[in-house]
Short mmCIF file of C-alpha atoms in Angstrom, two decimals:
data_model
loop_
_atom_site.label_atom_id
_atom_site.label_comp_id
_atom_site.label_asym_id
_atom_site.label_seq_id
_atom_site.Cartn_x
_atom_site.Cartn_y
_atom_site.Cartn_z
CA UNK A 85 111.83 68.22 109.64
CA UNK A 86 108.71 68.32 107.77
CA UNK A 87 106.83 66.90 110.66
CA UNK A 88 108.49 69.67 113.25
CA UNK A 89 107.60 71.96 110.95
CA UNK A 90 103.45 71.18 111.15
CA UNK A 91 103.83 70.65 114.45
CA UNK A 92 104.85 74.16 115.12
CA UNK A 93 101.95 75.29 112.61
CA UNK A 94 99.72 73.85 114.49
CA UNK A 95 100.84 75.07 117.85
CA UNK A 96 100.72 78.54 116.12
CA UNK A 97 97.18 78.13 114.67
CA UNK A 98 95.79 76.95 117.60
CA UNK A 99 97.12 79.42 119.87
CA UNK A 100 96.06 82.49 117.66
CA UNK A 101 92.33 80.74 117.61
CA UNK A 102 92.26 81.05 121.24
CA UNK A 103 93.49 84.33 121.62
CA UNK A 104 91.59 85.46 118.86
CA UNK A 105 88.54 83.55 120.39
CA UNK A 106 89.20 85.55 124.09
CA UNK A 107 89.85 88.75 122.74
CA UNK A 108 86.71 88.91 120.50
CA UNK A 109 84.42 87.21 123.51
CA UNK A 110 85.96 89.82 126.01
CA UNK A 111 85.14 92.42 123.41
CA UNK A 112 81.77 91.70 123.19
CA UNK A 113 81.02 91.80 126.53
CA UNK A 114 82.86 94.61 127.83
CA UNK A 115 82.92 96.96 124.96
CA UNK A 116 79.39 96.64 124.65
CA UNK A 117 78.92 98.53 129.04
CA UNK A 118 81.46 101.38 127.38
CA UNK A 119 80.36 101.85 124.28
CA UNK A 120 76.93 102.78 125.77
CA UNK A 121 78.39 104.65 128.54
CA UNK A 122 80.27 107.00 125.87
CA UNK A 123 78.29 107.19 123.13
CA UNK A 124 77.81 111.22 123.22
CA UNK A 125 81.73 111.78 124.18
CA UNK A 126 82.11 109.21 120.89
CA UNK A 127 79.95 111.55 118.71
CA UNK A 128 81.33 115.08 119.86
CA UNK A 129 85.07 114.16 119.47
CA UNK A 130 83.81 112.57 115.85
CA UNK A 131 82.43 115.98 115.41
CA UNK A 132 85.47 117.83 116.47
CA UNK A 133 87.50 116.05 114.22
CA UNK A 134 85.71 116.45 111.09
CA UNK A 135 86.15 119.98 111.76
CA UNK A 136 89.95 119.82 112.21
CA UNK A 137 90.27 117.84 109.47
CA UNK A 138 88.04 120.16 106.96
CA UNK A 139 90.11 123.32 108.69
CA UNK A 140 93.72 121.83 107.92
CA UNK A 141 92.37 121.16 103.79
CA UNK A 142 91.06 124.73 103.82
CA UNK A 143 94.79 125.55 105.51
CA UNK A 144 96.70 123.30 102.98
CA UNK A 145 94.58 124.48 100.04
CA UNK A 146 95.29 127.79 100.60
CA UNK A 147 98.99 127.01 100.88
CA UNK A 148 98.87 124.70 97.60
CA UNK A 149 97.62 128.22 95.77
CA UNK A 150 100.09 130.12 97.12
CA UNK A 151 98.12 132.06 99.24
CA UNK A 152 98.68 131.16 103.41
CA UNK A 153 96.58 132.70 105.74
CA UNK A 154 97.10 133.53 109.17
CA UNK A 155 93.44 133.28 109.96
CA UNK A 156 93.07 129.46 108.59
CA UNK A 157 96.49 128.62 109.84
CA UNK A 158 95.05 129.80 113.07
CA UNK A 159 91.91 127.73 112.59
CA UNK A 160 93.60 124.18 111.92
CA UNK A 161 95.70 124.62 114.91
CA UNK A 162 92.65 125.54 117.37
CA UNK A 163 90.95 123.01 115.69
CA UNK A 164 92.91 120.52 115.79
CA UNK A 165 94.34 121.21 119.39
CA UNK A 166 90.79 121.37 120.81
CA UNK A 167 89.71 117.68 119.12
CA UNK A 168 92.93 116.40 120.54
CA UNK A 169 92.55 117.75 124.08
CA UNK A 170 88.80 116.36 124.22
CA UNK A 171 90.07 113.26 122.86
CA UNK A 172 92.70 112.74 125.79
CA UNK A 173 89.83 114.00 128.44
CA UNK A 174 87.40 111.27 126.95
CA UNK A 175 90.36 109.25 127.01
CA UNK A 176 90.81 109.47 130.57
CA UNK A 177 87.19 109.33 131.10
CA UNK A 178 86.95 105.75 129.97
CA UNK A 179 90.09 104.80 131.97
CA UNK A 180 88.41 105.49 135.43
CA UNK A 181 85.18 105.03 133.97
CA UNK A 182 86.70 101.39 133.58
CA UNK A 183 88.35 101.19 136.89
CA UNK A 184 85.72 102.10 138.87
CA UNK A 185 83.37 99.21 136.85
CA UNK A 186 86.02 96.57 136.87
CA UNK A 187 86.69 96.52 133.10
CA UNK A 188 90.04 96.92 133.40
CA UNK A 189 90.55 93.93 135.46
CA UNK A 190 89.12 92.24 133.31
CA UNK A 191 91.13 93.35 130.24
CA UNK A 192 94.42 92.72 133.04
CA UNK A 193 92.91 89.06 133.04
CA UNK A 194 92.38 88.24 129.52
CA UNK A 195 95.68 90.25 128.95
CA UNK A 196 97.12 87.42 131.38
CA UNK A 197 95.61 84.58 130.00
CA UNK A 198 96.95 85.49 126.07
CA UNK A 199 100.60 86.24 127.04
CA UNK A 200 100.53 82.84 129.04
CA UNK A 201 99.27 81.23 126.32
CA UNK A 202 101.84 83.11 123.50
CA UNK A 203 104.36 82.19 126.41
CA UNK A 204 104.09 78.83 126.09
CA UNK A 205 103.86 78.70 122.38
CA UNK A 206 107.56 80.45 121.99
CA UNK A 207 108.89 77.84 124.47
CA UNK A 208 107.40 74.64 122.57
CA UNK A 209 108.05 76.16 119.02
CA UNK A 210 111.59 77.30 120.41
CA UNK A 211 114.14 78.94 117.57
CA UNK A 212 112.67 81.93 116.12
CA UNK A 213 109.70 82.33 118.27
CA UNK A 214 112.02 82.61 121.17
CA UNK A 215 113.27 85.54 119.54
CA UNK A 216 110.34 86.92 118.80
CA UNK A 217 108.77 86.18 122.26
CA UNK A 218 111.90 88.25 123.56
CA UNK A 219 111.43 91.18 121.23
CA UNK A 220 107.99 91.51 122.24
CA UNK A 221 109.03 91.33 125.80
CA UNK A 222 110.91 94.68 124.98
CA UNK A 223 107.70 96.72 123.66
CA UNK A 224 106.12 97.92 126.69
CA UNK A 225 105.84 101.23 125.17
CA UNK A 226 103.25 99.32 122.74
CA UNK A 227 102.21 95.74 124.48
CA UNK A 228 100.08 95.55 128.27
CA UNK A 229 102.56 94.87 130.94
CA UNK A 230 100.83 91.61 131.35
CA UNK A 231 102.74 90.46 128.09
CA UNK A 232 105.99 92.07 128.45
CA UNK A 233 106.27 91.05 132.44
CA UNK A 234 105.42 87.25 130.94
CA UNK A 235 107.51 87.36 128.10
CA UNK A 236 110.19 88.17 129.90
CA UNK A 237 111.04 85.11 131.39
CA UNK A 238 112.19 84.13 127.62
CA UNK A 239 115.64 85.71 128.21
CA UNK A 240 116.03 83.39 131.19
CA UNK A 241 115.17 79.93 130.71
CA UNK A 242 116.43 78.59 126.81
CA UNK A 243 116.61 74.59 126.16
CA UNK A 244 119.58 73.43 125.88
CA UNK A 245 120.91 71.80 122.60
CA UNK A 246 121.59 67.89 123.21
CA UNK A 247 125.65 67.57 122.98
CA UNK A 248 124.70 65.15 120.21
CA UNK A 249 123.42 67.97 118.00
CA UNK A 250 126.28 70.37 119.31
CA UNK A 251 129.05 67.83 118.05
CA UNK A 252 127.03 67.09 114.67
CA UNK A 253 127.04 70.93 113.74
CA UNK A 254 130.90 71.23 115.25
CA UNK A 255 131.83 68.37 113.10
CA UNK A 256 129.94 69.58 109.72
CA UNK A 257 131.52 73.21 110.37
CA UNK A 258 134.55 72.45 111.45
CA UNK A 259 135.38 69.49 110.07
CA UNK A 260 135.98 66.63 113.07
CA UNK A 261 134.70 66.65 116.61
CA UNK A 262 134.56 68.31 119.45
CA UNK A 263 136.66 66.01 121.04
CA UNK A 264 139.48 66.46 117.99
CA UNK A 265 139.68 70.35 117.85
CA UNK A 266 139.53 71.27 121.97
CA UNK A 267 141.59 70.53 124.72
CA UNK A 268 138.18 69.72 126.43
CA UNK A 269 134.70 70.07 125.86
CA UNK A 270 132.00 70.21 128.48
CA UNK A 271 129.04 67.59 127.61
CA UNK A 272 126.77 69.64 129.93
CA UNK A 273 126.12 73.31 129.48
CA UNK A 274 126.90 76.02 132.15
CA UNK A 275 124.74 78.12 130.26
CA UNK A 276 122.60 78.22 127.09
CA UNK A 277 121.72 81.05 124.34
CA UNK A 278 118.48 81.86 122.33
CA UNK A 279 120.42 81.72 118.92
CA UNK A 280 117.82 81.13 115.79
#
């Protein structure tokens, strides 16, 4: 057990090197063309946030002393509606900004590559990485659709238990084997589970 279990640390150690390795060399390179590219867009939405920010403690003081005012309360919401609305416009900005260069095929790509790679390390860790592997399959409100479209194939193809280890664990639960307690027992699975 011992042995499984540095096995799987290893798997796990050397899988989040790579990624970690690919993001970070990705990051470099193509972070560096936007960053550039945005700088002012960067420094006025900075600058419209401070200014929300200092508006809504000017608004909250105010309240805190008991005395709201309709002309800060008016303020914070301006405020902070017009650094939100330049924030979504720079926003989209740096998405076609990134189509049109080919960044964002090459984010798709090292996307790819990492949810191969966390693919494979669910299926040879198996147990509760499957499980986790399928949970992050779920979050494509959060995760690139490279990882949930890979991860997906988790709730599809689980190993199968050996009938050796199914009988062991009937025989410890139940008390006697397979064999003993069912009117017949199919060596060979029709289907399998990702229990952990």
């Amino acid at each position: 057990a011992y042995a499984a279990s540095a096995r799987r640390a290893v798997r796990l150690a050397g899988a989040c090197s790579l990624v970690a390795f690919d993001y970070s060399r990705a990051k470099r390179s193509l972070i560096a063309a936007e960053k550039a590219e945005f700088l002012d867009g960067d420094a006025a939405h900075w600058e419209l946030q401070v200014a929300s920010g200092k508006a809504e403690r000017l608004r909250a003081d105010a309240v805190r002393r008991g005395e709201p005012s309709a002309v800060l309360e008016e303020e914070a919401r301006r405020t902070r509606e017009e650094a939100a609305a330049y924030g979504e416009a720079l926003a989209g900005r740096r998405l076609e900004a990134g189509q049109r260069s080919g960044r964002a095929a090459a984010w798709d790509e090292v996307h790819e590559r990492n949810a191969a790679r966390l693919l494979a390390l669910c299926i040879a860790n198996g147990g509760v990485y499957v499980k986790l592997g399928q949970h992050a399959a779920q979050l494509d409100y959060l995760l690139p659709p490279q990882y949930t479209r890979t991860l997906h194939q988790l709730f599809e193809h689980n190993r199968a238990s050996s009938y050796e280890d199914v009988s062991r664990v009937i025989e410890e639960e139940l008390g006697a084997p397979p064999e003993a307690l069912f009117g017949s027992f199919e060596r060979a699975p029709i289907a399998s589970a990702s229990l952990a």
